[in-house]
Coordinates of C-alpha atoms and ligand atoms in Angstrom, one line a residue:
X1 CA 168.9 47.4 110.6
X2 CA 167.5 44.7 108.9
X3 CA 169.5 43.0 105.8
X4 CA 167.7 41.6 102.3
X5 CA 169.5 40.2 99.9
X6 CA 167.9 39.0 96.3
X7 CA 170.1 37.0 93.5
X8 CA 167.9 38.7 90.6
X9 CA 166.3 42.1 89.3
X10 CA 163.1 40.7 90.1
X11 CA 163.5 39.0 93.7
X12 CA 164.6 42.5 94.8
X13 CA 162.2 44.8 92.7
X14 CA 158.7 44.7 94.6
X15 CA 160.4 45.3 97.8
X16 CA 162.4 48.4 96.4
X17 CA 159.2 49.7 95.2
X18 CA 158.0 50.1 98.4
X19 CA 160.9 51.3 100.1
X20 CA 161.1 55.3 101.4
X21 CA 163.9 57.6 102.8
X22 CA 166.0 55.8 100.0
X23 CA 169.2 56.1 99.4
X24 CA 171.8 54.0 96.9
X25 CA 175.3 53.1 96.9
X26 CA 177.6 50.9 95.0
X27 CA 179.6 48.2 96.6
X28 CA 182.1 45.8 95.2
X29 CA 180.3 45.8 92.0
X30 CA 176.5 45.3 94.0
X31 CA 173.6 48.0 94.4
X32 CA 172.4 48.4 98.1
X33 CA 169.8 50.7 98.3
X34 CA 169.1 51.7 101.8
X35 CA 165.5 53.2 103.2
X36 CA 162.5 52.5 105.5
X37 CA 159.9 49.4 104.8
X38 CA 156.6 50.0 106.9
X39 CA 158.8 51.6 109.2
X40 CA 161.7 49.3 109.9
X41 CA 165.5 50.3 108.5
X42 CA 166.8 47.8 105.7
X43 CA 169.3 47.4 103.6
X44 CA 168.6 46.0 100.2
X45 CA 171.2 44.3 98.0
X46 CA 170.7 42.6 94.7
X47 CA 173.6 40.1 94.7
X48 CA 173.9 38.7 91.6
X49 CA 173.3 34.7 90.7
X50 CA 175.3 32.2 92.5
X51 CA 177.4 31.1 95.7
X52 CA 180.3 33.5 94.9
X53 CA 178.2 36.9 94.1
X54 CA 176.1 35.8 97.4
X55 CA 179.4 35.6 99.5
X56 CA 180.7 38.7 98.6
X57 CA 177.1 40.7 98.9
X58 CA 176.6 38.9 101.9
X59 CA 180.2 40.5 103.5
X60 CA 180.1 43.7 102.2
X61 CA 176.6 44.5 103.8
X62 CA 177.9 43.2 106.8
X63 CA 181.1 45.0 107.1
X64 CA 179.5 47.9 105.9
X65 CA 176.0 47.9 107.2
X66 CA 175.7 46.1 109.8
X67 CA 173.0 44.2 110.2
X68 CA 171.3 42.5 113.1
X69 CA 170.0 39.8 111.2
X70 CA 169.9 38.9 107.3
X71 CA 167.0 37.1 104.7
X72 CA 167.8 35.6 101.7
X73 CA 164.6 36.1 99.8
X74 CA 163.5 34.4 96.2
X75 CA 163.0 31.8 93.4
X76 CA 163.8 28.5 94.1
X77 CA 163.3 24.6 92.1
X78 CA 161.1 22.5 93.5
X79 CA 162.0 18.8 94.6
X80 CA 159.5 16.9 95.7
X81 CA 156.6 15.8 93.4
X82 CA 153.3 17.4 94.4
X83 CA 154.9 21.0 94.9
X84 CA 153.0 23.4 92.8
X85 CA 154.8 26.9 91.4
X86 CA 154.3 29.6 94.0
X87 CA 154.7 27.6 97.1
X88 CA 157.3 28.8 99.4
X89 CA 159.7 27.5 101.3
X90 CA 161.2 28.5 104.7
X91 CA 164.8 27.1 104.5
X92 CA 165.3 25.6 108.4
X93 CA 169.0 24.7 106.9
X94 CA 171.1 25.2 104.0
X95 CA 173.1 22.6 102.4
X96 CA 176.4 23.2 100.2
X97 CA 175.5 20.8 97.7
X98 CA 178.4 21.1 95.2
X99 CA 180.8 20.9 97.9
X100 CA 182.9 17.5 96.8
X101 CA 185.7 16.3 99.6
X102 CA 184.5 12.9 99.2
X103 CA 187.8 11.6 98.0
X104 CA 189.1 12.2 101.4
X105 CA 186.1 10.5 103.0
X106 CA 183.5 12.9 103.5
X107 CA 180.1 13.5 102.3
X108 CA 178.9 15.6 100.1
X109 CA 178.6 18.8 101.2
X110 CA 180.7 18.3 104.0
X111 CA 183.9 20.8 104.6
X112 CA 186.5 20.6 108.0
X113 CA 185.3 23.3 110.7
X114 CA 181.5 23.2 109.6
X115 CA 178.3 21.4 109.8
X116 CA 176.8 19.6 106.8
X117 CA 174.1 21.5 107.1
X118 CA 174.0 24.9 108.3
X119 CA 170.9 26.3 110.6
X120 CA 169.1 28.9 109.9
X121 CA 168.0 30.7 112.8
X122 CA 165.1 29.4 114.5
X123 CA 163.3 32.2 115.9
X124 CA 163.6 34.0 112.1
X125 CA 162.3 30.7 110.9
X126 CA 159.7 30.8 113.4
X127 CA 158.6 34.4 112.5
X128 CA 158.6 33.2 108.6
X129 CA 155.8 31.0 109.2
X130 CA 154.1 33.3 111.2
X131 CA 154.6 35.8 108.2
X132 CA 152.9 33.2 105.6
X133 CA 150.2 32.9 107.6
X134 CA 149.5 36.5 108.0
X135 CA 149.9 36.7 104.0
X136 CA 148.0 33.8 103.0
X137 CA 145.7 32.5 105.3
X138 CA 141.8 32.5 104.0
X139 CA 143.2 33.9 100.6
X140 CA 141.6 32.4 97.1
X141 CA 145.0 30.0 95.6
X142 CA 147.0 30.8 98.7
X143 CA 150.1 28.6 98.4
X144 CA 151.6 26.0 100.3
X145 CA 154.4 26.3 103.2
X146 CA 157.5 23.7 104.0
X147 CA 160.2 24.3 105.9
X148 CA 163.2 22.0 105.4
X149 CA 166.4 22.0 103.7
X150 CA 167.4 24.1 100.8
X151 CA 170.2 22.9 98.8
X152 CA 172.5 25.4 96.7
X153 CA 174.8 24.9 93.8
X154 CA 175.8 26.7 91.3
X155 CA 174.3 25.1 88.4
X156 CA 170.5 25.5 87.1
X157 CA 169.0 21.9 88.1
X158 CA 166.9 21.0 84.9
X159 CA 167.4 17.3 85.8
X160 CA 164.7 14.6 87.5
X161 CA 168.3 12.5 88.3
X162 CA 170.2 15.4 89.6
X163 CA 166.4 16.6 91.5
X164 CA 166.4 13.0 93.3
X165 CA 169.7 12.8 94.2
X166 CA 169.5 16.1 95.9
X167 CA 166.1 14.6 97.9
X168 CA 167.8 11.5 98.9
X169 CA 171.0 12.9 100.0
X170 CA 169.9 15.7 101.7
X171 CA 166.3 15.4 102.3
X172 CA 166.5 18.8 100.4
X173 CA 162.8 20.2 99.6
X174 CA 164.2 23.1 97.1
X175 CA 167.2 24.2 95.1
X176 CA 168.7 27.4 94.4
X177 CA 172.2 29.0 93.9
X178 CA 172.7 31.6 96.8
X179 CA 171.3 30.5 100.2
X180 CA 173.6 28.1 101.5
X181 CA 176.9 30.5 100.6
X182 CA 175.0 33.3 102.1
X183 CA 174.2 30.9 105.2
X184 CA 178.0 30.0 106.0
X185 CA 178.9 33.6 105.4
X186 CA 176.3 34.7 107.8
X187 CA 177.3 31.7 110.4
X188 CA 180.8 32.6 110.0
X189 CA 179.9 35.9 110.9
X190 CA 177.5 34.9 114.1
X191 CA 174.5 36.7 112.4
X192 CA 171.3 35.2 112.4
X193 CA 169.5 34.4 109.0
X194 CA 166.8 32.7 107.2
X195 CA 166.6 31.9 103.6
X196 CA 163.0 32.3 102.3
X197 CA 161.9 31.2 98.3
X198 CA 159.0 31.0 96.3
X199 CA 158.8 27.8 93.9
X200 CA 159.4 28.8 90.6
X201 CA 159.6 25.3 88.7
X202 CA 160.3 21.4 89.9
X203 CA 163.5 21.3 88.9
X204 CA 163.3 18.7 85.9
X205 CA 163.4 18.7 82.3
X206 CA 160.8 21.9 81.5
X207 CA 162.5 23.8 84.6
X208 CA 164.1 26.5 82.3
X209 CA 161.0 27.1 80.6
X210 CA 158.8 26.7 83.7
X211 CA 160.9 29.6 85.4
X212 CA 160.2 32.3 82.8
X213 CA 156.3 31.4 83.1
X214 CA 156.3 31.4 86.9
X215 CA 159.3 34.2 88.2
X216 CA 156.3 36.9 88.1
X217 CA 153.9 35.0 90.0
X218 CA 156.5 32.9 92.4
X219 CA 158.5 36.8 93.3
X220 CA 155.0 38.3 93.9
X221 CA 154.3 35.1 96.5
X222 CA 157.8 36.3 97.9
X223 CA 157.2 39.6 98.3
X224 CA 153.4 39.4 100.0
X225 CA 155.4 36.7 102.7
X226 CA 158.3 39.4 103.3
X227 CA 156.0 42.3 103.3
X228 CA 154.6 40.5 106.7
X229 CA 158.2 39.1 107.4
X230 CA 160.3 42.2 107.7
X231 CA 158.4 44.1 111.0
X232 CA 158.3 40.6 112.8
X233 CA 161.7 39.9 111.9
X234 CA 162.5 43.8 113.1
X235 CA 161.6 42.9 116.6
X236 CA 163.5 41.9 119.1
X237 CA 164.7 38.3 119.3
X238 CA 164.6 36.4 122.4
X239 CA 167.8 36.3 124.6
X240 CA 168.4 32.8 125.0
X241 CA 168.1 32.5 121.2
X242 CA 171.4 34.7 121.0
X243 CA 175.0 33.1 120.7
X244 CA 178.0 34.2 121.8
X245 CA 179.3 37.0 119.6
X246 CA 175.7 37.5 117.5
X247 CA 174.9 40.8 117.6
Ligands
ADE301 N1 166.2 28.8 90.9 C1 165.0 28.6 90.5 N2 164.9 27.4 89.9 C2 166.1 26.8 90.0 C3 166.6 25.5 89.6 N3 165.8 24.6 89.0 N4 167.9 25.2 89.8 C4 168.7 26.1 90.5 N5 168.3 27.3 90.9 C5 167.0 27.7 90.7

């Protein structure tokens, strides 16, 4: 069993549509509809926006589904300057950005008993490039790919000084509000994840108005990736990739 998660109506919605066997159920306030996609068992949650709706979809499906390994899949703001809407990023770590113990020394996004940043499993992230490949490659206005850091906070960045501070002080290629919550509870959980996102603006001053324009185009990018993502990510993942208590 394979878990998706999607903040919004219309990061979940394409996948849903080509679900089968489904059935739905209501948890802790969040729709998981469960089913078949090209033949591998999901579970599909729409988690609402921000850290704390991502934390609490993220351990209900695993208490209650149990999932071998979890996506994050989705919009995110560019950072960077020549990133066009539509390009996706593969997160290869997730950064807490709002998370503020600097008066007792530490940087941002630093907490006791975890790293900075958190990793994303690298045989998902692997198979997420592999995925964009088999989705874009030779296609008319295929977008680009970077993997790197995503940063999360639960604020809409529409701002170029909030945009470069998030660059310089976490090399961060994208923003969003979820991934990095859904991250720690994964890696708290010794599941293996990977947080995957489609541009959807660059962050600065038009961002709110750039996200309507581009959510359509952006989810669709999202959804041709995960369509190739979800039987890769279905098979079997190497031992020595596994931890100690990863299921
Ligand atoms: N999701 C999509 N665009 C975003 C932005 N600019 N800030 C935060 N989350 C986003």
């Amino acid at each position: 069993m394979l878990g998706i998660i999607g903040a919004m109506d219309e990061e979940v919605q394409l996948l849903q549509g080509q679900m089968t066997k489904k059935k739905s159920a209501v948890h802790a306030g969040v729709t998981v509809i469960s089913g078949k996609f090209k033949g591998v068992e999901i579970a599909l949650a729409q988690s609402g926006i921000g850290k704390i709706n991502a934390t609490i979809c993220t351990q209900m499906m695993i208490d209650l589904f149990k999932p071998g390994a979890l996506i994050f899949s989705g919009v995110a703001g560019g950072l960077l300057p020549n990133m066009r809407a539509g390009d996706i990023i593969v997160a290869s770590h997730v950064v807490e950005y709002d998370m503020d113990l600097t008066a007792f020394g530490r940087r941002h996004g630093e907490t006791p008993g975890r790293d900075r940043l958190i990793e994303c499993a690298p045989d998902l992230v692997a198979k997420a490039t592999n995925a964009f490949d088999a989705a874009f490659d030779g296609k008319k206005d295929a977008p680009d790919l970077m993997l790197g850091t995503v940063a999360s906070g639960d604020r809409f960045v529409q701002d170029k000084t909030m945009l470069r501070w998030l660059q310089r002080e976490f090399a961060a290629l994208a923003t969003e509000m979820e991934g990095a919550a859904f991250g720690h509870t994964c890696h708290l959980n010794g599941l293996p994840f990977v947080v995957i996102r489609a541009l959807s603006d660059s962050s600065g001053s038009s961002a709110s108005g750039d996200f309507k324009n581009n959510l359509h185009r952006a989810c669709q990018n999202s959804f041709h990736l995960m369509e190739k993502m979800i039987p890769l990510a279905a098979k079997e993942r190497p031992r020595r990739e596994r931890r100690k208590g990863t299921r």
